XYZ file of C-alpha atoms in Angstrom:
495
model
C 1.632 -72.082 -45.553
C 1.510 -75.665 -44.278
C -0.845 -74.563 -41.478
C -3.241 -73.015 -44.018
C -3.215 -76.190 -46.128
C -3.906 -78.256 -43.014
C -6.914 -76.088 -42.128
C -8.266 -76.314 -45.691
C -7.916 -80.092 -45.699
C -9.556 -80.324 -42.276
C -12.507 -78.211 -43.411
C -12.767 -80.305 -46.549
C -13.000 -83.480 -44.503
C -15.556 -82.022 -42.104
C -17.944 -80.666 -44.760
C -19.184 -84.070 -45.941
C -19.705 -85.078 -42.325
C -21.942 -82.073 -41.617
C -23.665 -82.213 -44.998
C -26.008 -84.892 -43.675
C -28.195 -83.991 -40.707
C -29.491 -86.639 -38.336
C -32.967 -85.815 -37.029
C -35.004 -87.445 -34.317
C -38.767 -87.204 -33.995
C -38.440 -84.628 -31.220
C -36.061 -82.441 -33.240
C -38.407 -82.561 -36.243
C -41.281 -81.509 -34.019
C -39.271 -78.666 -32.511
C -38.231 -77.295 -35.912
C -41.754 -77.569 -37.277
C -43.254 -75.777 -34.281
C -40.630 -73.060 -34.576
C -40.876 -72.495 -38.331
C -44.554 -73.125 -39.069
C -46.076 -69.867 -40.311
C -49.608 -70.763 -39.290
C -48.415 -71.315 -35.733
C -46.663 -67.951 -35.788
C -49.901 -66.334 -36.974
C -51.790 -68.064 -34.160
C -49.251 -66.745 -31.639
C -49.748 -63.218 -32.981
C -53.526 -63.666 -32.726
C -53.044 -64.698 -29.116
C -51.063 -61.498 -28.531
C -53.851 -59.472 -30.162
C -56.441 -61.086 -27.878
C -54.267 -60.393 -24.835
C -53.922 -56.697 -25.650
C -57.620 -56.446 -26.468
C -58.431 -57.840 -23.031
C -56.122 -55.294 -21.406
C -57.701 -52.445 -23.344
C -61.210 -53.447 -22.255
C -60.119 -53.494 -18.623
C -59.669 -49.728 -18.919
C -63.429 -49.305 -19.426
C -63.816 -49.563 -15.651
C -61.524 -46.556 -15.108
C -62.340 -42.840 -15.489
C -61.522 -41.182 -18.804
C -59.896 -37.748 -18.872
C -60.178 -35.557 -21.976
C -58.575 -32.157 -22.530
C -59.727 -29.737 -25.221
C -58.651 -26.257 -26.241
C -59.165 -23.915 -29.166
C -59.279 -20.435 -30.656
C -62.146 -18.933 -32.672
C -62.383 -15.641 -34.575
C -65.850 -14.107 -35.230
C -66.600 -11.357 -37.741
C -69.028 -9.784 -35.263
C -68.964 -9.605 -31.530
C -71.798 -10.499 -29.166
C -73.900 -7.429 -28.296
C -76.076 -7.338 -25.178
C -77.762 -4.055 -26.281
C -79.580 -3.317 -29.507
C -78.844 -0.233 -31.620
C -81.821 1.767 -30.240
C -80.704 1.148 -26.657
C -77.156 2.155 -27.520
C -78.414 5.424 -29.118
C -80.526 6.285 -26.084
C -77.623 5.683 -23.734
C -75.309 7.768 -25.905
C -77.816 10.777 -25.723
C -78.900 10.127 -22.148
C -77.915 13.624 -20.883
C -79.352 15.478 -23.861
C -82.691 13.722 -23.554
C -82.837 14.327 -19.797
C -81.947 18.070 -20.014
C -84.378 18.613 -22.908
C -87.274 17.132 -21.005
C -86.332 18.884 -17.757
C -85.938 22.292 -19.500
C -89.369 22.066 -21.098
C -90.986 21.190 -17.782
C -89.245 24.019 -15.822
C -90.046 26.631 -18.479
C -93.720 25.711 -18.323
C -93.677 25.925 -14.522
C -92.020 29.376 -14.442
C -94.488 30.650 -17.036
C -97.331 29.609 -14.772
C -95.599 31.186 -11.774
C -95.227 34.532 -13.676
C -98.861 34.459 -14.734
C -99.918 33.816 -11.165
C -97.685 36.609 -9.913
C -95.555 34.361 -7.838
C -92.464 35.326 -9.839
C -91.636 38.550 -11.544
C -90.606 38.469 -15.183
C -87.113 39.629 -14.271
C -86.695 36.844 -11.718
C -88.072 34.277 -14.152
C -85.608 35.462 -16.805
C -82.683 35.131 -14.398
C -83.839 31.650 -13.342
C -84.186 30.655 -17.021
C -80.564 31.649 -17.723
C -79.382 29.634 -14.755
C -81.475 26.607 -15.853
C -80.070 26.824 -19.372
C -76.520 26.796 -18.011
C -77.377 23.845 -15.645
C -79.105 21.821 -18.355
C -76.022 22.070 -20.568
C -73.840 20.715 -17.803
C -76.421 17.993 -17.040
C -76.626 16.974 -20.705
C -72.869 16.661 -20.915
C -72.701 14.580 -17.722
C -75.612 12.366 -18.802
C -74.099 11.746 -22.223
C -70.830 10.829 -20.560
C -72.616 8.422 -18.207
C -74.478 6.784 -21.101
C -71.261 6.365 -23.050
C -69.626 4.683 -20.063
C -72.610 2.316 -19.770
C -72.279 1.459 -23.472
C -68.609 0.743 -22.939
C -69.418 -1.473 -19.961
C -71.731 -3.607 -22.125
C -69.090 -3.928 -24.857
C -68.164 -7.667 -24.969
C -65.243 -7.753 -27.432
C -65.932 -11.413 -28.280
C -64.536 -11.546 -31.798
C -61.360 -13.286 -30.550
C -62.281 -16.112 -28.222
C -60.025 -18.616 -26.442
C -61.419 -21.631 -24.592
C -60.158 -24.830 -22.953
C -61.567 -27.592 -20.802
C -60.590 -30.745 -18.936
C -63.392 -33.309 -18.535
C -63.501 -36.479 -16.435
C -66.103 -39.200 -17.062
C -66.497 -42.178 -14.732
C -68.985 -44.922 -15.694
C -71.143 -45.981 -12.766
C -73.675 -48.316 -14.380
C -73.689 -49.216 -18.078
C -76.333 -51.936 -17.944
C -73.689 -54.639 -17.465
C -72.171 -53.904 -20.873
C -68.632 -53.318 -19.589
C -68.665 -56.556 -17.591
C -69.964 -58.525 -20.594
C -67.373 -56.977 -22.931
C -64.563 -57.887 -20.538
C -65.813 -61.472 -20.238
C -65.918 -61.713 -24.027
C -62.312 -60.493 -24.136
C -61.303 -63.132 -21.567
C -63.029 -65.876 -23.546
C -61.489 -64.621 -26.806
C -58.041 -64.899 -25.248
C -58.804 -68.490 -24.250
C -60.082 -69.161 -27.764
C -56.825 -67.824 -29.232
C -54.906 -70.162 -26.917
C -57.089 -73.105 -27.969
C -56.599 -72.202 -31.631
C -52.834 -72.258 -31.058
C -53.165 -75.663 -29.363
C -55.222 -77.000 -32.260
C -52.697 -75.831 -34.859
C -49.842 -77.156 -32.708
C -51.438 -80.594 -32.546
C -52.136 -80.512 -36.290
C -48.482 -79.654 -36.975
C -47.235 -82.426 -34.679
C -49.681 -84.838 -36.312
C -48.371 -84.013 -39.799
C -44.770 -84.311 -38.618
C -45.350 -87.683 -36.933
C -47.128 -89.127 -39.962
C -44.442 -87.924 -42.367
C -41.617 -89.017 -40.057
C -42.889 -92.564 -39.716
C -43.685 -92.669 -43.430
C -40.034 -91.870 -44.154
C -38.945 -94.552 -41.670
C -41.309 -97.034 -43.305
C -40.058 -96.276 -46.823
C -36.449 -96.368 -45.687
C -36.969 -99.820 -44.158
C -38.718 -100.958 -47.310
C -35.731 -99.662 -49.269
C -33.446 -101.774 -47.085
C -35.805 -104.704 -47.562
C -35.875 -104.171 -51.325
C -32.083 -104.058 -51.360
C -31.887 -107.285 -49.350
C -34.437 -108.896 -51.640
C -32.454 -107.668 -54.645
C -29.306 -109.282 -53.266
C -31.167 -112.556 -52.694
C -32.560 -112.599 -56.209
C -29.216 -111.641 -57.745
C -27.519 -114.438 -55.796
C -30.161 -116.866 -57.047
C -29.719 -115.524 -60.591
C -25.982 -116.065 -60.390
C -26.455 -119.621 -59.145
C -29.020 -120.452 -61.836
C -26.837 -119.100 -64.635
C -23.933 -121.176 -63.357
C -26.228 -124.193 -63.393
C -27.265 -123.320 -66.955
C -23.600 -123.215 -67.976
C -23.166 -126.642 -66.389
C -26.286 -127.969 -68.111
C -28.096 -128.615 -64.853
C -30.754 -125.897 -65.374
C -32.648 -124.773 -68.440
C -32.675 -121.392 -70.156
C -36.316 -121.035 -69.110
C -35.216 -121.136 -65.468
C -32.755 -118.355 -66.165
C -35.388 -116.171 -67.817
C -37.717 -116.601 -64.866
C -34.970 -115.546 -62.486
C -34.068 -112.568 -64.706
C -37.670 -111.373 -64.538
C -37.478 -111.639 -60.752
C -34.237 -109.606 -60.785
C -35.861 -106.865 -62.873
C -38.794 -106.724 -60.479
C -36.392 -106.441 -57.538
C -34.534 -103.611 -59.291
C -37.843 -101.830 -59.878
C -38.751 -102.221 -56.194
C -35.425 -100.643 -55.198
C -35.957 -97.725 -57.600
C -39.487 -97.091 -56.359
C -38.351 -97.242 -52.735
C -35.485 -94.801 -53.408
C -37.848 -92.325 -55.109
C -40.352 -92.662 -52.282
C -37.682 -91.997 -49.649
C -36.400 -88.928 -51.511
C -39.866 -87.403 -51.958
C -41.011 -88.038 -48.395
C -37.773 -86.598 -47.012
C -38.360 -83.465 -49.074
C -41.862 -83.261 -47.600
C -40.426 -83.669 -44.095
C -37.900 -80.902 -44.790
C -40.712 -78.633 -45.933
C -42.697 -79.301 -42.751
C -39.607 -78.686 -40.616
C -38.891 -75.401 -42.384
C -35.461 -76.375 -43.731
C -34.252 -76.388 -47.382
C -35.725 -79.196 -49.439
C -32.316 -80.344 -50.689
C -30.957 -80.854 -47.172
C -29.493 -84.328 -46.726
C -31.264 -85.700 -43.665
C -31.128 -89.027 -41.888
C -33.713 -90.051 -39.345
C -32.686 -91.605 -36.061
C -35.227 -94.444 -36.339
C -34.437 -95.423 -39.920
C -31.225 -97.138 -38.833
C -33.109 -99.783 -36.838
C -34.524 -102.807 -38.598
C -37.353 -102.983 -36.076
C -39.394 -99.962 -35.038
C -39.824 -99.860 -31.284
C -43.530 -99.955 -30.530
C -44.534 -98.983 -27.013
C -48.008 -99.906 -25.853
C -50.027 -96.740 -25.308
C -52.363 -96.914 -22.343
C -55.160 -94.530 -23.224
C -57.869 -93.440 -20.781
C -60.902 -95.676 -21.021
C -63.467 -92.943 -20.368
C -63.528 -90.986 -23.617
C -66.343 -88.746 -22.406
C -64.202 -87.171 -19.682
C -61.079 -86.932 -21.800
C -62.552 -85.793 -25.064
C -62.852 -82.261 -23.652
C -59.071 -82.047 -24.127
C -59.706 -81.551 -27.810
C -58.999 -77.901 -28.633
C -61.787 -77.970 -31.220
C -64.310 -78.701 -28.462
C -62.833 -76.043 -26.217
C -63.151 -73.526 -29.041
C -66.794 -74.483 -29.597
C -67.413 -74.078 -25.861
C -65.735 -70.682 -26.074
C -68.086 -69.779 -28.933
C -71.091 -70.723 -26.773
C -69.802 -68.603 -23.881
C -69.134 -65.635 -26.159
C -72.641 -65.911 -27.589
C -74.114 -65.845 -24.076
C -72.110 -62.760 -23.153
C -73.048 -61.139 -26.450
C -76.705 -61.462 -25.421
C -75.929 -59.606 -22.195
C -74.040 -56.990 -24.185
C -77.077 -56.395 -26.405
C -79.355 -56.176 -23.386
C -77.049 -53.597 -21.805
C -77.609 -51.218 -24.730
C -81.300 -50.903 -23.836
C -80.830 -50.503 -20.077
C -80.254 -47.209 -18.202
C -76.717 -45.812 -18.241
C -75.338 -43.696 -15.404
C -72.032 -41.821 -15.438
C -70.353 -39.301 -13.150
C -68.821 -36.250 -14.857
C -66.564 -33.476 -13.699
C -64.182 -30.982 -15.170
C -62.765 -27.493 -15.420
C -63.666 -24.917 -18.113
C -61.550 -21.844 -18.891
C -62.195 -19.091 -21.460
C -60.996 -15.696 -22.604
C -63.035 -13.465 -22.553
C -64.914 -14.863 -19.580
C -68.368 -14.041 -18.211
C -67.676 -14.650 -14.547
C -67.016 -10.977 -13.821
C -68.720 -9.251 -16.679
C -66.916 -9.685 -19.988
C -63.238 -9.649 -19.031
C -60.379 -9.978 -21.473
C -58.462 -12.515 -19.392
C -58.520 -16.240 -18.692
C -60.829 -17.436 -15.949
C -62.493 -20.761 -15.303
C -64.988 -22.709 -13.266
C -65.204 -26.240 -11.840
C -68.192 -28.463 -12.515
C -69.456 -31.864 -11.427
C -72.596 -33.737 -12.407
C -74.367 -37.001 -13.127
C -75.499 -38.164 -16.576
C -78.415 -40.568 -16.839
C -79.535 -42.063 -20.167
C -82.741 -44.105 -20.253
C -84.049 -45.644 -23.509
C -87.768 -44.939 -23.671
C -89.116 -46.420 -26.906
C -87.384 -48.239 -29.750
C -90.203 -50.267 -31.348
C -89.016 -53.549 -29.705
C -85.657 -53.381 -31.447
C -83.870 -54.666 -28.349
C -86.300 -57.562 -27.908
C -85.708 -58.787 -31.445
C -81.937 -58.499 -31.139
C -81.911 -60.405 -27.856
C -84.046 -63.176 -29.390
C -81.662 -63.435 -32.345
C -78.654 -63.610 -30.032
C -80.246 -66.342 -27.894
C -81.020 -68.326 -31.048
C -77.369 -68.017 -32.084
C -76.387 -69.372 -28.644
C -78.677 -72.363 -29.122
C -77.103 -73.021 -32.527
C -73.623 -72.928 -30.972
C -74.699 -75.358 -28.248
C -76.096 -77.780 -30.861
C -72.828 -77.604 -32.814
C -70.899 -78.355 -29.608
C -73.096 -81.359 -28.801
C -72.802 -82.692 -32.362
C -69.017 -82.347 -32.294
C -68.818 -84.119 -28.920
C -70.733 -87.087 -30.314
C -68.573 -87.249 -33.438
C -65.340 -87.051 -31.458
C -66.530 -89.754 -29.062
C -67.157 -91.981 -32.082
C -63.758 -91.039 -33.496
C -62.042 -92.003 -30.234
C -63.782 -95.377 -30.237
C -62.717 -95.972 -33.837
C -59.126 -95.022 -33.057
C -59.053 -97.423 -30.098
C -60.293 -100.169 -32.397
C -57.585 -99.278 -34.932
C -54.888 -99.485 -32.244
C -56.059 -102.957 -31.207
C -56.269 -104.052 -34.830
C -52.777 -102.720 -35.588
C -51.277 -104.504 -32.579
C -52.920 -107.732 -33.687
C -51.572 -107.303 -37.223
C -48.085 -106.715 -35.852
C -48.253 -109.849 -33.729
C -49.374 -111.906 -36.738
C -46.729 -110.332 -38.977
C -43.994 -111.221 -36.502
C -45.197 -114.822 -36.500
C -45.250 -114.853 -40.311
C -41.656 -113.609 -40.362
C -40.459 -116.698 -38.540
C -42.352 -118.988 -40.911
C -41.106 -117.110 -43.989
C -37.484 -117.194 -42.795
C -37.679 -120.923 -42.096
C -39.339 -121.510 -45.479
C -36.597 -119.523 -47.242
C -33.853 -121.364 -45.372
C -35.382 -124.731 -46.341
C -35.780 -123.656 -49.967
C -32.169 -122.485 -50.232
C -30.939 -125.714 -48.666
C -33.110 -127.816 -50.945
C -31.940 -125.856 -53.989
C -28.309 -126.494 -53.079
C -29.088 -130.175 -52.664
C -30.848 -130.178 -56.023
C -34.176 -131.358 -54.732
C -36.000 -128.032 -55.151
C -36.351 -126.046 -58.332
C -35.526 -122.350 -58.728
C -39.198 -121.429 -58.965
C -39.745 -122.762 -55.455
C -36.824 -120.675 -54.208
C -38.245 -117.596 -55.911
C -41.616 -118.267 -54.326
C -39.948 -118.567 -50.920
C -38.041 -115.332 -51.511
C -41.240 -113.559 -52.553
C -43.030 -114.868 -49.481
C -40.140 -113.710 -47.284
C -40.159 -110.258 -48.907
C -43.919 -110.000 -48.478
C -43.744 -111.053 -44.824
C -41.005 -108.498 -44.110
C -43.007 -105.794 -45.884
C -46.109 -106.660 -43.880
C -44.108 -106.477 -40.655
C -42.847 -102.999 -41.576
C -46.365 -101.883 -42.469
C -47.715 -103.298 -39.215
C -45.058 -101.549 -37.111
C -45.734 -98.201 -38.777
C -49.474 -98.790 -38.574
C -49.162 -99.271 -34.801
C -47.239 -95.995 -34.535
C -49.738 -94.075 -36.667
C -52.726 -95.624 -34.878
C -51.310 -94.426 -31.566
C -50.745 -90.963 -33.021
C -54.333 -90.865 -34.292
C -55.680 -91.944 -30.906
C -53.646 -89.291 -29.070
C -54.898 -86.646 -31.487
C -58.487 -87.851 -31.074
C -58.110 -87.564 -27.304
C -56.447 -84.146 -27.616
C -53.263 -85.220 -25.819
C -50.870 -85.214 -28.771
C -47.839 -83.224 -27.680
């Protein structure tokens, strides 16, 4: 039981410690890059572009298609018409009838000429009659067998085929499509880089804004303590009759203003921390503390940027994406041209059917191999291709103009950011000098007030000047940080 109570007490003491999370700039960046939904979408788009490129690579390879099916027909294919079938069915009868008529006429002539006697002719006639009956039967049987041989039995048909198609020349369309896929993959990568830099930029700005407001909160608290100490001293002097009630009212107004500054700073810190939590992808009510807000002075490191903005501005992902758009437009022109050029493909395959016609009409599966070349040549299309190519080239020119315009704007932006960095460093140097003067002025005013040679209004003025100088120093330090961030983003090296 005691062990359980010890564990509960230990957990209870650890919970407040872990309730507040200390975050550095790098940890904020890492969480934002991991939790940002737009970045996750950009990563998925990059995966789509990668798979699209892989799929287009298969256009160089042969395609194999297999097909099979069954078909029932209400009538079968007939190679003979009905008249031909009837003649074949009565082939023997027709032959014996014609032959009998001819032989009877011949024997009649022979009897009339005395070559044959009537008795002999009669005997020969009986024999011919018997022979013609046998011949008719044999002929009819032969005709029936011929009819059966031409019987196709094609009401139930089975067929299957395997076809191979290998592109040989597609007018350069496959090459252009693959280059477009390669450029699209690069564009997806550049889009991810652009969104990554935008996320880091938002995080850095918000982070240093929180640090700035936190330092101003500390400054407001220090200023509040100074004013409250002065208020206490003045009211003691009023009780002793050394100071007037008017002096006390003036100090009270200063105390109220200091309290208001503290309240505004506290609200600003709370709201900006909530914004930082939202950017980092953590709950808004998370108690966070930034690593740099503990220091009274923000460390400002001089950033040595490249002097040649023309050579370094290409690092901007926006420019790389515009260059990708120009390259895609050029390849799209080639893709359009390929549609109106000759296409050549090699084909081959195997066809099987039942019934088959390779040995008459047989009721069994049999097939045949085939190989060939397909050539497609556009002959006349009323200049459709010419107009499309012109439109595509115009689109390429438009993309090139947009790229040039963006390069000029970014070069100007880099120059402005460099000027801002120099200006911010100069402001910081001046603010640091003002701090020394304000501190010395405040020390002299406090000493003079204790000696009774300086009035409370002079002390309040010195305190206000000190508070203003400290606030300007904080603003200058943060301005240096943000100016460096802006310059890095303008150069495309923010990471």
